[in-house]
Tab-separated table of C-alpha atoms in Angstrom:
chain	number	residue	atom	x	y	z
F	19	MET	CA	341.780	-118.617	-98.291
F	20	ALA	CA	341.561	-114.810	-97.871
F	21	ARG	CA	344.175	-114.431	-100.624
F	22	LEU	CA	342.109	-116.686	-102.891
F	23	ARG	CA	338.929	-114.677	-102.251
F	24	LEU	CA	340.804	-111.445	-103.003
F	25	LYS	CA	342.116	-112.897	-106.254
F	26	LEU	CA	338.638	-114.043	-107.293
F	27	HIS	CA	337.145	-110.671	-106.420
F	28	CYS	CA	339.756	-108.810	-108.437
F	29	THR	CA	339.363	-111.147	-111.380
F	30	THR	CA	335.590	-110.801	-111.318
F	31	ASP	CA	335.813	-107.036	-110.961
F	32	MET	CA	338.220	-106.810	-113.876
F	33	GLY	CA	335.927	-109.030	-115.945
F	34	ILE	CA	332.933	-106.821	-115.263
F	35	ARG	CA	334.901	-103.706	-116.175
F	36	ALA	CA	336.033	-105.311	-119.416
F	37	TYR	CA	332.477	-106.372	-120.184
F	38	LEU	CA	331.130	-102.856	-119.553
F	39	ALA	CA	333.883	-101.376	-121.712
F	40	ALA	CA	332.963	-103.746	-124.517
F	41	LEU	CA	329.308	-102.733	-124.247
F	42	LEU	CA	330.229	-99.052	-124.430
F	43	LEU	CA	332.397	-99.694	-127.486
F	44	LEU	CA	329.600	-101.651	-129.173
F	45	ALA	CA	327.111	-98.864	-128.458
F	46	ALA	CA	329.473	-96.309	-129.976
F	47	CYS	CA	329.910	-98.441	-133.083
F	48	ARG	CA	326.156	-98.829	-133.438
F	49	SER	CA	325.534	-95.112	-133.091
F	50	ALA	CA	328.145	-94.401	-135.765
F	51	ALA	CA	326.840	-97.041	-138.176
F	52	PRO	CA	323.943	-96.400	-140.587
F	53	ASP	CA	320.540	-97.750	-139.641
F	54	LEU	CA	320.039	-101.289	-140.889
F	55	PRO	CA	316.794	-103.257	-141.177
F	56	VAL	CA	316.235	-105.515	-138.197
F	57	ALA	CA	314.872	-108.976	-138.935
F	58	PRO	CA	312.007	-110.153	-136.716
F	59	ASN	CA	313.100	-112.558	-134.012
F	60	ALA	CA	312.029	-116.173	-133.973
F	61	ALA	CA	309.241	-115.591	-131.455
F	62	GLU	CA	307.717	-112.853	-133.607
F	63	ALA	CA	308.000	-115.004	-136.741
F	64	PHE	CA	306.337	-117.995	-135.084
F	65	GLY	CA	303.698	-115.696	-133.626
F	66	ALA	CA	302.854	-114.382	-137.099
F	67	VAL	CA	302.566	-117.944	-138.444
F	68	ASP	CA	300.293	-118.957	-135.579
F	69	GLU	CA	298.141	-115.872	-136.086
F	70	ALA	CA	297.800	-116.558	-139.822
F	71	ARG	CA	296.824	-120.176	-139.199
F	72	ALA	CA	294.268	-119.178	-136.556
F	73	ARG	CA	292.734	-116.741	-139.055
F	74	LYS	CA	292.545	-119.461	-141.718
F	75	GLU	CA	290.956	-121.895	-139.238
F	76	LEU	CA	288.285	-119.328	-138.396
F	77	GLN	CA	287.660	-118.646	-142.091
F	78	LEU	CA	287.263	-122.375	-142.684
F	79	LYS	CA	284.707	-122.702	-139.876
F	80	GLU	CA	282.702	-119.817	-141.320
F	81	ALA	CA	282.859	-121.234	-144.860
F	82	GLN	CA	281.873	-124.702	-143.659
F	83	ALA	CA	278.912	-123.340	-141.717
F	84	ALA	CA	277.723	-121.359	-144.748
F	85	PHE	CA	278.088	-124.417	-146.987
F	86	GLU	CA	276.217	-126.706	-144.603
F	87	LEU	CA	273.308	-124.253	-144.506
F	88	ASP	CA	273.093	-124.298	-148.316
F	89	PRO	CA	275.107	-127.204	-149.810
F	90	ALA	CA	273.519	-126.700	-153.247
F	91	ASP	CA	275.075	-123.239	-153.605
F	92	GLU	CA	278.020	-123.425	-156.024
F	93	ASP	CA	279.856	-120.416	-154.618
F	94	LYS	CA	279.619	-121.588	-150.998
F	95	LEU	CA	280.897	-125.024	-151.977
F	96	ILE	CA	283.889	-123.491	-153.761
F	97	TRP	CA	284.787	-121.309	-150.787
F	98	TYR	CA	284.519	-124.235	-148.382
F	99	ALA	CA	286.936	-126.254	-150.526
F	100	ARG	CA	289.271	-123.287	-151.018
F	101	ARG	CA	289.463	-122.729	-147.255
F	102	LEU	CA	290.353	-126.401	-146.777
F	103	ALA	CA	293.150	-126.068	-149.325
F	104	TYR	CA	294.564	-122.936	-147.645
F	105	LEU	CA	295.176	-125.173	-144.617
F	106	ASP	CA	296.939	-127.786	-146.789
F	107	ARG	CA	293.963	-130.157	-146.604
F	108	PHE	CA	294.144	-130.729	-150.331
F	109	GLU	CA	292.605	-134.208	-150.547
F	110	GLU	CA	289.592	-133.042	-148.551
F	111	ALA	CA	289.237	-130.040	-150.816
F	112	GLN	CA	289.313	-132.274	-153.896
F	113	ALA	CA	286.606	-134.476	-152.398
F	114	VAL	CA	284.373	-131.424	-151.907
F	115	TYR	CA	284.978	-130.239	-155.483
F	116	THR	CA	284.304	-133.718	-156.870
F	117	LYS	CA	281.073	-134.040	-154.899
F	118	GLY	CA	280.051	-130.592	-156.083
F	119	LEU	CA	280.491	-131.583	-159.730
F	120	GLU	CA	277.759	-134.194	-159.253
F	121	SER	CA	275.288	-131.350	-158.677
F	122	HIS	CA	277.027	-128.861	-161.002
F	123	PRO	CA	278.504	-130.955	-163.853
F	124	GLN	CA	278.987	-127.889	-166.080
F	125	SER	CA	280.671	-125.764	-163.422
F	126	TRP	CA	283.806	-124.351	-165.014
F	127	LYS	CA	284.506	-122.581	-161.726
F	128	ILE	CA	284.669	-125.818	-159.752
F	129	LEU	CA	286.785	-127.390	-162.494
F	130	ARG	CA	289.144	-124.407	-162.460
F	131	HIS	CA	289.804	-124.828	-158.718
F	132	ARG	CA	289.976	-128.616	-158.786
F	133	GLY	CA	292.401	-128.410	-161.704
F	134	HIS	CA	294.635	-126.068	-159.721
F	135	ARG	CA	294.740	-128.434	-156.770
F	136	TRP	CA	295.543	-131.420	-158.979
F	137	ILE	CA	298.718	-129.479	-159.780
F	138	THR	CA	299.402	-129.142	-156.041
F	139	LEU	CA	298.936	-132.919	-155.708
F	140	ARG	CA	301.273	-133.546	-158.689
F	141	ASN	CA	298.557	-135.148	-160.788
F	142	PHE	CA	299.223	-133.187	-163.958
F	143	ASP	CA	297.129	-135.320	-166.306
F	144	ARG	CA	293.975	-134.816	-164.241
F	145	ALA	CA	294.805	-131.133	-163.823
F	146	ARG	CA	295.059	-130.679	-167.571
F	147	LYS	CA	291.772	-132.502	-168.181
F	148	ASP	CA	289.861	-130.352	-165.669
F	149	LEU	CA	291.383	-127.096	-166.895
F	150	MET	CA	290.778	-127.926	-170.561
F	151	ILE	CA	287.091	-128.572	-169.855
F	152	ALA	CA	286.887	-125.409	-167.732
F	153	HIS	CA	288.418	-123.415	-170.570
F	154	ARG	CA	286.005	-124.815	-173.149
F	155	LEU	CA	282.955	-124.212	-170.939
F	156	SER	CA	283.950	-120.639	-170.105
F	157	LEU	CA	284.745	-119.446	-173.638
F	158	SER	CA	281.231	-118.321	-174.515
F	159	LEU	CA	280.556	-116.737	-171.112
F	160	PRO	CA	281.490	-113.306	-169.752
F	161	ASP	CA	284.629	-113.318	-167.640
F	162	GLU	CA	284.464	-112.597	-163.898
F	163	VAL	CA	286.929	-111.199	-161.384
F	164	GLU	CA	288.034	-114.001	-159.079
F	165	GLN	CA	288.155	-112.918	-155.452
F	166	ASP	CA	291.301	-113.824	-153.516
F	167	GLY	CA	291.006	-116.028	-150.477
F	168	GLN	CA	294.008	-114.338	-148.874
F	169	PRO	CA	293.825	-110.784	-150.275
F	170	ASN	CA	296.903	-108.657	-150.879
F	171	ALA	CA	297.534	-105.517	-148.826
F	172	ALA	CA	295.605	-103.379	-151.318
F	173	GLY	CA	292.632	-105.755	-151.314
F	174	VAL	CA	292.643	-105.815	-155.125
F	175	PRO	CA	292.241	-109.201	-156.910
F	176	ILE	CA	294.852	-109.689	-159.623
F	177	GLY	CA	293.091	-112.298	-161.737
F	178	SER	CA	289.832	-113.314	-163.369
F	179	TYR	CA	288.382	-116.779	-163.689
F	180	GLN	CA	289.334	-117.111	-167.344
F	181	SER	CA	292.840	-115.705	-166.883
F	182	ASN	CA	293.421	-118.117	-164.007
F	183	ILE	CA	292.215	-121.065	-166.065
F	184	VAL	CA	294.602	-120.224	-168.911
F	185	TYR	CA	297.487	-119.487	-166.533
F	186	HIS	CA	297.202	-122.829	-164.737
F	187	LEU	CA	296.634	-124.751	-167.956
F	188	ALA	CA	299.842	-123.297	-169.410
F	189	LEU	CA	301.684	-124.196	-166.206
F	190	VAL	CA	300.570	-127.811	-166.547
F	191	ASP	CA	301.990	-127.957	-170.075
F	192	TYR	CA	305.205	-126.402	-168.792
F	193	LEU	CA	305.501	-128.876	-165.912
F	194	GLN	CA	304.968	-131.747	-168.329
F	195	GLY	CA	307.788	-130.466	-170.515
F	196	ASP	CA	305.583	-129.597	-173.483
F	197	TRP	CA	307.269	-126.238	-174.039
F	198	ASN	CA	305.607	-125.256	-177.299
F	199	ALA	CA	302.152	-126.160	-176.013
F	200	ALA	CA	302.798	-124.023	-172.924
F	201	CYS	CA	303.884	-121.139	-175.160
F	202	SER	CA	300.702	-121.428	-177.206
F	203	VAL	CA	298.482	-121.319	-174.125
F	204	PHE	CA	300.378	-118.403	-172.591
F	205	GLU	CA	300.045	-116.577	-175.909
F	206	LEU	CA	296.324	-117.313	-175.862
F	207	GLY	CA	296.086	-115.692	-172.443
F	208	ARG	CA	298.188	-112.586	-173.138
F	209	GLU	CA	295.176	-110.326	-173.591
F	210	LEU	CA	293.479	-111.730	-170.474
F	211	ASN	CA	296.686	-111.295	-168.484
F	212	SER	CA	297.306	-107.766	-169.735
F	213	LYS	CA	294.805	-106.206	-167.362
F	214	ASN	CA	297.197	-105.849	-164.428
F	215	ASP	CA	300.949	-105.788	-163.979
F	216	ASP	CA	301.042	-108.620	-161.431
F	217	ARG	CA	299.639	-111.147	-163.842
F	218	ARG	CA	301.680	-109.735	-166.722
F	219	CYS	CA	304.867	-110.403	-164.717
F	220	SER	CA	303.945	-113.909	-163.585
F	221	SER	CA	302.698	-115.085	-166.995
F	222	SER	CA	305.570	-113.398	-168.869
F	223	TYR	CA	308.083	-115.069	-166.563
F	224	TRP	CA	306.759	-118.597	-167.143
F	225	HIS	CA	306.139	-117.890	-170.829
F	226	GLN	CA	309.718	-116.745	-171.447
F	227	LEU	CA	311.033	-119.812	-169.614
F	228	ALA	CA	308.978	-122.051	-171.910
F	229	LEU	CA	310.224	-120.133	-174.954
F	230	ARG	CA	313.854	-120.566	-173.887
F	231	ARG	CA	313.376	-124.265	-173.196
F	232	ALA	CA	311.903	-124.554	-176.690
F	233	GLY	CA	314.987	-122.858	-178.142
F	234	ARG	CA	313.102	-119.650	-178.965
F	235	GLU	CA	315.536	-117.274	-177.264
F	236	ASN	CA	314.781	-114.189	-179.376
F	237	GLU	CA	311.060	-114.460	-178.706
F	238	ALA	CA	311.756	-114.755	-174.978
F	239	GLN	CA	313.843	-111.589	-174.992
F	240	ALA	CA	311.197	-109.722	-176.997
F	241	LEU	CA	308.497	-110.817	-174.551
F	242	LEU	CA	310.427	-109.478	-171.562
F	243	GLY	CA	311.139	-106.288	-173.481
F	244	ASP	CA	307.402	-105.563	-173.434
F	245	LEU	CA	307.442	-105.214	-169.627
F	246	HIS	CA	308.017	-101.499	-169.315
F	247	GLU	CA	308.745	-99.916	-165.954
F	248	PRO	CA	307.299	-98.524	-163.801
F	249	LEU	CA	305.040	-101.466	-162.979
F	250	THR	CA	302.384	-101.499	-160.262
F	251	ILE	CA	302.979	-104.742	-158.365
F	252	LEU	CA	300.672	-105.832	-155.541
F	253	GLU	CA	301.678	-109.498	-155.122
F	254	ASN	CA	304.180	-110.749	-157.669
F	255	GLU	CA	307.345	-108.841	-156.887
F	256	SER	CA	309.270	-112.125	-156.996
F	257	TYR	CA	308.216	-112.677	-160.609
F	258	ARG	CA	309.116	-109.088	-161.479
F	259	GLN	CA	312.611	-109.579	-160.076
F	260	LEU	CA	313.013	-112.809	-162.047
F	261	CYS	CA	311.988	-111.044	-165.252
F	262	LEU	CA	314.668	-108.444	-164.507
F	263	LEU	CA	317.194	-111.246	-163.905
F	264	PHE	CA	316.541	-112.734	-167.337
F	265	ARG	CA	316.748	-109.255	-168.845
F	266	GLY	CA	320.225	-108.892	-167.359
F	267	GLU	CA	319.202	-106.160	-164.910
F	268	ARG	CA	319.591	-108.206	-161.712
F	269	THR	CA	322.110	-110.731	-160.420
F	270	PRO	CA	321.120	-114.044	-158.815
F	271	GLU	CA	322.449	-112.710	-155.498
F	272	GLN	CA	320.186	-109.661	-155.700
F	273	VAL	CA	317.169	-111.812	-156.505
F	274	LEU	CA	317.726	-114.211	-153.601
F	275	GLU	CA	319.071	-111.901	-150.889
F	276	GLU	CA	317.119	-111.792	-147.616
F	277	PHE	CA	314.866	-114.731	-148.573
F	278	GLN	CA	315.123	-117.943	-146.569
F	279	PRO	CA	314.493	-121.555	-147.664
F	280	GLY	CA	311.039	-122.737	-146.673
F	281	THR	CA	309.234	-119.620	-147.892
F	282	THR	CA	307.176	-119.307	-151.054
F	283	GLU	CA	309.351	-116.375	-152.127
F	284	PHE	CA	312.539	-118.447	-151.897
F	285	ALA	CA	310.952	-121.350	-153.805
F	286	THR	CA	309.703	-118.993	-156.525
F	287	ARG	CA	312.905	-117.013	-156.882
F	288	GLY	CA	315.174	-119.995	-156.346
F	289	TYR	CA	313.586	-122.009	-159.135
F	290	GLY	CA	313.971	-119.072	-161.516
F	291	VAL	CA	317.621	-118.591	-160.553
F	292	ALA	CA	318.258	-122.329	-160.994
F	293	CYS	CA	316.767	-122.159	-164.500
F	294	TRP	CA	318.950	-119.125	-165.234
F	295	GLN	CA	322.011	-121.105	-164.091
F	296	LYS	CA	321.000	-124.211	-166.022
F	297	LEU	CA	320.468	-122.293	-169.244
F	298	ARG	CA	324.020	-120.956	-168.845
F	299	GLY	CA	325.482	-124.428	-168.367
F	300	ASP	CA	325.942	-124.216	-164.579
F	301	GLU	CA	324.347	-127.578	-163.864
F	302	ARG	CA	326.010	-128.132	-160.472
F	303	ASN	CA	324.789	-124.935	-158.812
F	304	ALA	CA	321.390	-125.279	-160.440
F	305	ARG	CA	320.954	-128.773	-159.011
F	306	GLU	CA	322.095	-127.681	-155.555
F	307	LEU	CA	319.576	-124.844	-155.520
F	308	LEU	CA	316.749	-127.057	-156.787
F	309	SER	CA	317.549	-129.594	-154.067
F	310	ARG	CA	317.365	-126.908	-151.367
F	311	ILE	CA	313.946	-125.828	-152.626
F	312	VAL	CA	312.586	-129.383	-152.618
F	313	GLU	CA	314.064	-130.072	-149.178
F	314	HIS	CA	312.493	-127.021	-147.522
F	315	GLY	CA	309.299	-126.399	-149.534
F	316	PRO	CA	306.633	-125.228	-149.149
F	317	ARG	CA	305.226	-128.095	-151.190
F	318	ASN	CA	302.297	-126.130	-152.609
F	319	ALA	CA	304.524	-123.425	-154.134
F	320	PHE	CA	304.771	-123.652	-157.931
F	321	GLY	CA	308.525	-123.105	-157.600
F	322	CYS	CA	308.801	-126.206	-155.402
F	323	ILE	CA	306.624	-128.304	-157.725
F	324	ALA	CA	308.680	-127.193	-160.736
F	325	ALA	CA	311.918	-127.911	-158.861
F	326	GLU	CA	310.773	-131.472	-158.139
F	327	VAL	CA	309.943	-132.004	-161.795
F	328	GLU	CA	313.268	-130.496	-162.878
F	329	LEU	CA	315.274	-132.816	-160.632
F	330	LYS	CA	313.418	-135.860	-161.947
F	331	ARG	CA	313.767	-134.700	-165.547
């Protein structure tokens, strides 16, 4: 028994020494290696998600209280519905917009937001109808900056009401496979979308995709050639990278690196990469990537919606 204890003690002691030696070697390797970015751990990531949701819940309570105090106010109604949608309560948001149109039947602002959320709910016909009416009603009126519900780090809105109407209307045509109609609407909105680089990148990206799908390759290349660096991007870096991909200045690997399935960035970039692959005849990899996007979401991302449509097409 004493011999057995001695053997166990020696073995354990040797194991500890080996473990300590390994730790020292690892520390030396780390000190010699260049600094690398450290990804947040799972607890931090979940904590950030919980914090964002708690903030959105509080914003919804505030918007609901303001609306209930003055339900006839168009702006308060819109913000109440927008806050519902930010928490994925899309059907409830649509009900608020629809009720609001009873009191404000000529509200192009309500129609703009309801049209957007019909896209989220995959009802493209109703989206197009709302956005067409919103566009017609807004034509003779001065444009307005549209405040963001979840502002970017700079706190600078990137769109106006009219530019957002045109942008979403063109997206509906694109999602329905009417490439030339989408091109016409994007062309209509070029001046509206020229006021900041974020919207120029996002609209140019979708516009050039529609042009390519319509067989208008030269026009697509010319459109991307108008995006001159340096660009000031506050929100749409993913669209900028996709424009660079189609210009031949990025690889698919560079566009997708460090982005995980289930994020809006992966859905956005992944759909663009899949289109790039498809247009080059790589159907298998394009389908695999589209399937990953649809499997992981998020469902409200335009990249995910477009991926669903592409797989069904």
